[in-house]
Amino acid sequence: MSDVSPFIAALPKAELHMHLEGSLEPETLLALAARNGMRLPYADAAALRGAYRFRGLQSFLELYYLGLTVLQTGDDFYAMTEAYLSRAAHDNVRHAEVFVAPQAHLRRGVPIATVIDPILAAFDAARTAHGMTGGLIAVIQRQFDESDALGMIVALKPWRDRILGLGLGGPEIGHPPSKFRRAFAQARGEYGWHTCAHAGEEGSADYVREALEIIEVDRIDHGVHCDADPGLVRELAARRTPLTVCPCSNVMLRVFPDMGAHNIRKLHEAGLCITVNSDDPSYFGGYINANFAAIQKSLALSDDALWQMARNSFTGAFMSDALRERYLAELDHRRPSLPL
């Protein structure tokens, strides 16, 4: 992307909010459909891209859930993960924590090992090929009941030591974080997982507060509607709770009418721990560097502000202290010169 500055391109980053199933490019999606004998209602990649005009979160999810049905075999899950990690390495992502939605695949009859083992194998390969670290966050689909989520967590027990954490995604409205308090308690207490939750994208600031205080997450995914509650903003800033903000996604899903109206700069200047991420990059028109470039162009964010957001991505990552220190030392060499 021509708008990506040399500074952004060279900036080491961690990506903390990216749905693997949302990284399937139209060409790959259609190729997998053909390989697996499936027919989709799109003649070609251009026709599929033409459907990326979303009215909001639900209209996106309808296409997203259709798209993930092309994933049938272990080779499909490996290819999807390998393609994203290679593309992220191109954007100088040094560490990636990615979401996958096991319920969406289990409910289609895909065995859990067919989903998890190839994804983990692709991460192992990316460490060798690109020097990347990272891992997998299993996401609850909040439109289903908590018993379904608890069943998913049980199914993932054989991989408990290789999965980074538990997340919460899907349509927010009518499905508050408190609906899943037992699932998150089990993930933390029995499995020792980190936790995060989508809140305050489609939902209100109340959903952010529930995620923080009732299911006690380590990170808030999106969280941009927190600004309706000044007390919550102050609490998030005091706690240094990371918000994994996805600017291009927010505009594509009409959370904000355009990038100039986005509140990421306002939240950053209020002292919140803001990170920049791509969400579902195939659908929303930009991988992580494009998101950095978009907010800099539209909101006049300085290189130093972008550097701080990149730093936040490492401080907010689910990684060891030793690995964090290594990446922060690498990042320090890229800090822009400050005015005298």
XYZ file of C-alpha atoms in Angstrom:
340
model
C 0.000 0.000 0.000
C 1.543 3.275 -1.148
C 0.266 5.223 1.888
C 2.360 3.104 4.253
C 5.346 5.193 5.298
C 8.840 3.713 5.650
C 8.501 4.296 9.406
C 5.318 2.214 9.640
C 6.754 -0.487 7.380
C 9.845 -0.869 9.561
C 8.033 -0.684 12.905
C 8.048 -4.011 14.796
C 4.514 -4.934 15.856
C 2.401 -7.501 17.619
C -1.057 -8.184 16.222
C -3.547 -9.055 18.955
C -6.913 -8.965 17.172
C -7.172 -10.954 13.960
C -9.685 -13.691 13.099
C -8.045 -16.427 11.051
C -11.259 -17.190 9.195
C -11.430 -13.489 8.297
C -8.049 -13.619 6.566
C -9.233 -15.825 3.700
C -8.729 -13.759 0.555
C -11.506 -14.190 -2.037
C -9.235 -16.088 -4.429
C -8.235 -18.526 -1.677
C -11.789 -18.885 -0.445
C -13.073 -19.767 -3.917
C -10.141 -22.129 -4.551
C -10.859 -24.012 -1.325
C -14.554 -24.196 -2.213
C -13.703 -25.711 -5.588
C -11.224 -28.149 -4.061
C -13.847 -29.316 -1.564
C -16.665 -29.600 -4.092
C -18.661 -26.647 -2.761
C -20.636 -24.099 -4.728
C -20.760 -20.511 -3.478
C -23.135 -17.877 -4.903
C -20.288 -15.847 -6.440
C -18.962 -16.285 -9.952
C -15.463 -15.064 -9.199
C -13.284 -13.144 -6.751
C -14.460 -9.790 -8.079
C -18.091 -10.719 -7.437
C -17.230 -11.861 -3.926
C -15.346 -8.631 -3.188
C -18.369 -6.749 -4.481
C -20.361 -8.201 -1.577
C -18.097 -6.445 0.940
C -20.516 -3.565 1.449
C -21.659 -4.119 4.989
C -24.561 -2.430 6.747
C -23.139 -3.344 10.134
C -21.762 -6.251 12.128
C -24.604 -8.678 11.397
C -24.438 -8.258 7.617
C -20.702 -8.931 7.769
C -21.158 -12.001 9.968
C -23.597 -13.536 7.500
C -20.931 -13.466 4.773
C -18.167 -14.426 7.208
C -20.018 -17.556 8.358
C -20.651 -18.542 4.745
C -16.979 -18.077 3.934
C -15.640 -20.253 6.709
C -17.642 -23.258 5.460
C -14.971 -23.820 2.772
C -12.601 -24.976 5.527
C -13.007 -28.755 5.493
C -9.600 -30.432 5.917
C -6.455 -30.013 7.956
C -4.688 -28.827 4.821
C -7.258 -26.027 4.511
C -6.642 -24.800 8.066
C -2.876 -24.997 7.612
C -2.977 -23.091 4.310
C -5.159 -20.357 5.792
C -2.854 -19.886 8.797
C 0.363 -20.051 6.792
C -0.941 -17.446 4.327
C -1.859 -15.006 7.096
C 1.421 -15.438 8.990
C 3.458 -14.923 5.824
C 1.463 -11.788 4.998
C 1.805 -10.493 8.562
C 5.565 -11.054 8.461
C 5.612 -8.808 5.389
C 4.135 -6.053 7.595
C 6.847 -6.679 10.208
C 4.506 -8.368 12.663
C 6.908 -10.049 15.058
C 4.254 -11.713 17.232
C 0.678 -12.675 16.304
C -2.144 -13.808 18.574
C -4.985 -14.942 16.348
C -8.592 -15.908 16.949
C -10.268 -19.063 15.726
C -13.914 -20.012 16.312
C -14.002 -23.764 17.110
C -17.779 -23.817 17.587
C -18.314 -22.772 13.977
C -16.368 -25.813 12.828
C -17.540 -28.322 15.442
C -21.153 -27.508 14.565
C -20.358 -28.375 10.928
C -18.972 -31.763 11.954
C -15.293 -30.864 11.532
C -13.248 -32.704 14.200
C -11.516 -30.400 16.663
C -8.071 -31.876 15.911
C -8.567 -31.033 12.225
C -8.875 -27.389 13.266
C -6.284 -27.000 16.012
C -3.334 -29.215 15.030
C -2.740 -27.656 11.579
C -3.004 -24.117 12.959
C -0.403 -24.870 15.614
C 1.797 -26.556 12.996
C 1.646 -23.412 10.857
C 2.767 -21.332 13.847
C 5.702 -23.698 14.376
C 6.649 -23.294 10.712
C 6.360 -19.482 10.920
C 8.792 -19.412 13.824
C 11.351 -21.161 11.591
C 10.541 -19.277 8.377
C 9.974 -15.754 9.737
C 11.177 -15.750 13.347
C 7.588 -15.005 14.412
C 6.096 -15.971 17.735
C 2.486 -16.095 18.815
C -0.375 -18.480 19.107
C -4.052 -19.189 19.179
C -6.997 -17.735 21.103
C -10.177 -19.810 21.048
C -13.219 -17.564 20.649
C -16.653 -18.265 22.073
C -19.473 -17.416 19.680
C -21.766 -15.466 21.950
C -24.974 -16.142 19.984
C -24.964 -19.676 21.407
C -25.614 -20.537 25.031
C -22.992 -20.968 27.712
C -23.306 -24.753 27.774
C -22.129 -24.800 24.148
C -19.146 -22.653 25.109
C -18.311 -24.913 28.037
C -18.445 -27.917 25.703
C -15.969 -26.218 23.390
C -13.599 -25.581 26.283
C -13.747 -29.260 27.277
C -13.027 -30.279 23.671
C -9.915 -28.088 23.725
C -8.480 -29.641 26.891
C -5.854 -31.746 25.050
C -4.331 -28.483 23.762
C -4.700 -26.483 26.977
C -0.940 -25.885 27.253
C -0.589 -24.692 23.654
C -3.566 -22.325 23.472
C -2.950 -18.798 24.712
C -6.397 -17.886 25.875
C -10.138 -17.627 25.586
C -11.958 -14.845 23.744
C -15.561 -13.806 23.096
C -16.833 -12.832 19.643
C -19.944 -12.811 17.492
C -22.945 -10.460 17.559
C -22.822 -8.322 20.701
C -26.363 -7.010 21.071
C -28.382 -9.220 23.396
C -25.356 -11.293 24.374
C -23.531 -9.434 27.157
C -20.212 -10.718 28.519
C -21.890 -11.709 31.803
C -23.649 -14.505 29.890
C -20.343 -16.400 29.933
C -19.002 -15.860 33.438
C -18.647 -19.609 34.173
C -16.769 -20.238 30.920
C -14.271 -17.488 31.636
C -13.841 -18.597 35.238
C -13.033 -22.102 34.017
C -10.587 -20.834 31.399
C -8.703 -18.805 34.001
C -8.921 -21.152 36.962
C -8.700 -24.651 35.511
C -6.799 -24.041 32.287
C -4.647 -21.051 33.263
C -5.572 -19.221 30.065
C -5.451 -15.494 29.432
C -8.778 -13.913 28.523
C -10.178 -11.206 26.275
C -13.598 -10.247 24.926
C -15.142 -8.270 22.100
C -17.038 -5.463 23.812
C -17.974 -1.916 22.938
C -17.879 -2.343 19.160
C -21.564 -2.872 18.480
C -22.475 -2.909 22.166
C -22.446 -0.076 24.676
C -19.930 1.000 27.282
C -21.855 -1.230 29.722
C -20.592 -4.270 27.814
C -17.018 -3.043 28.252
C -17.566 -2.635 31.983
C -19.059 -6.140 32.223
C -16.078 -7.611 30.393
C -13.728 -5.815 32.757
C -15.525 -6.380 36.058
C -17.696 -9.511 35.692
C -15.721 -11.861 33.435
C -12.468 -10.088 34.389
C -10.695 -10.116 31.044
C -7.072 -9.162 30.505
C -7.837 -7.294 27.273
C -10.814 -5.612 25.621
C -11.245 -6.266 21.910
C -12.474 -3.088 20.180
C -13.810 -1.199 23.214
C -14.274 2.047 21.302
C -17.704 2.776 22.792
C -16.121 3.089 26.229
C -15.926 6.828 25.633
C -19.636 7.158 26.460
C -18.681 6.546 30.104
C -15.955 8.951 31.316
C -15.550 6.996 34.550
C -14.914 3.820 32.565
C -12.332 5.612 30.417
C -10.506 6.709 33.562
C -10.659 3.158 34.938
C -9.304 1.642 31.735
C -6.492 4.173 31.698
C -5.616 3.551 35.343
C -5.580 -0.230 34.846
C -3.685 0.057 31.544
C -6.110 -2.489 30.119
C -5.192 -2.990 26.443
C -7.826 -2.141 23.842
C -7.290 -3.981 20.567
C -8.716 -1.394 18.189
C -9.363 -2.214 14.507
C -9.769 1.096 12.633
C -10.521 -0.132 9.092
C -13.009 -2.659 10.451
C -14.767 0.043 12.476
C -15.288 2.152 9.378
C -16.333 -0.766 7.146
C -18.910 -1.857 9.733
C -20.142 1.730 10.235
C -19.125 2.019 13.862
C -17.752 5.365 12.607
C -18.871 7.060 9.383
C -15.306 7.595 8.213
C -11.760 7.389 9.533
C -11.696 11.076 10.359
C -14.487 10.453 12.887
C -12.699 7.570 14.619
C -11.964 8.106 18.317
C -8.655 6.199 18.467
C -6.639 9.392 18.821
C -8.955 10.672 21.544
C -8.630 7.410 23.472
C -4.855 7.378 23.062
C -4.580 10.942 24.336
C -6.806 10.011 27.306
C -4.050 7.627 28.382
C -5.601 4.322 27.324
C -3.414 1.405 26.229
C -4.393 1.417 22.553
C -3.188 -1.164 20.030
C -3.796 -1.261 16.268
C -5.029 -4.413 14.543
C -6.658 -5.655 11.338
C -9.617 -7.778 12.632
C -10.692 -9.505 9.376
C -8.229 -8.045 6.877
C -9.569 -9.718 3.754
C -13.054 -8.330 4.337
C -12.081 -4.902 5.647
C -9.509 -3.862 3.093
C -6.298 -3.739 5.060
C -3.706 -5.682 7.004
C -2.040 -4.120 10.005
C 0.204 -1.616 8.197
C -2.780 -0.290 6.249
C -4.575 0.327 9.557
C -1.599 2.250 10.945
C -1.386 4.281 7.741
C -5.119 5.032 7.700
C -5.197 6.507 11.196
C -2.041 8.520 10.614
C -3.406 9.992 7.403
C -6.915 10.779 8.674
C -6.163 11.737 12.279
C -2.702 13.307 11.961
C -1.182 10.920 14.473
C 2.532 11.407 14.948
C 5.123 8.704 14.415
C 5.714 8.803 18.164
C 2.029 8.035 18.819
C 2.173 5.097 16.407
C 5.369 3.908 18.081
C 3.600 3.993 21.454
C 0.711 1.958 20.055
C 3.186 -0.608 18.728
C 4.809 -0.697 22.152
C 1.399 -1.257 23.719
C 0.926 -4.278 21.482
C 3.934 -5.962 23.055
C 3.155 -4.926 26.631
C -0.414 -6.193 26.153
C 0.538 -9.482 24.494
C 0.141 -12.875 26.138
C 3.852 -13.683 26.179
C 6.668 -14.330 28.635
C 8.472 -11.409 30.237
C 11.735 -12.485 28.601
C 10.181 -12.475 25.134
C 8.496 -9.140 25.820
C 11.787 -7.568 26.863
C 13.417 -8.833 23.673
C 10.766 -7.258 21.478
C 10.698 -3.993 23.423
C 14.472 -3.694 23.020
C 14.018 -4.191 19.274
C 11.286 -1.567 19.248
C 13.413 0.956 21.168
C 15.786 1.100 18.213
C 12.887 2.305 16.056
C 11.668 5.103 18.296
C 11.338 8.327 16.307
C 13.478 11.284 17.281
C 11.647 13.620 19.650
C 11.866 17.422 19.286
C 14.650 19.083 21.253
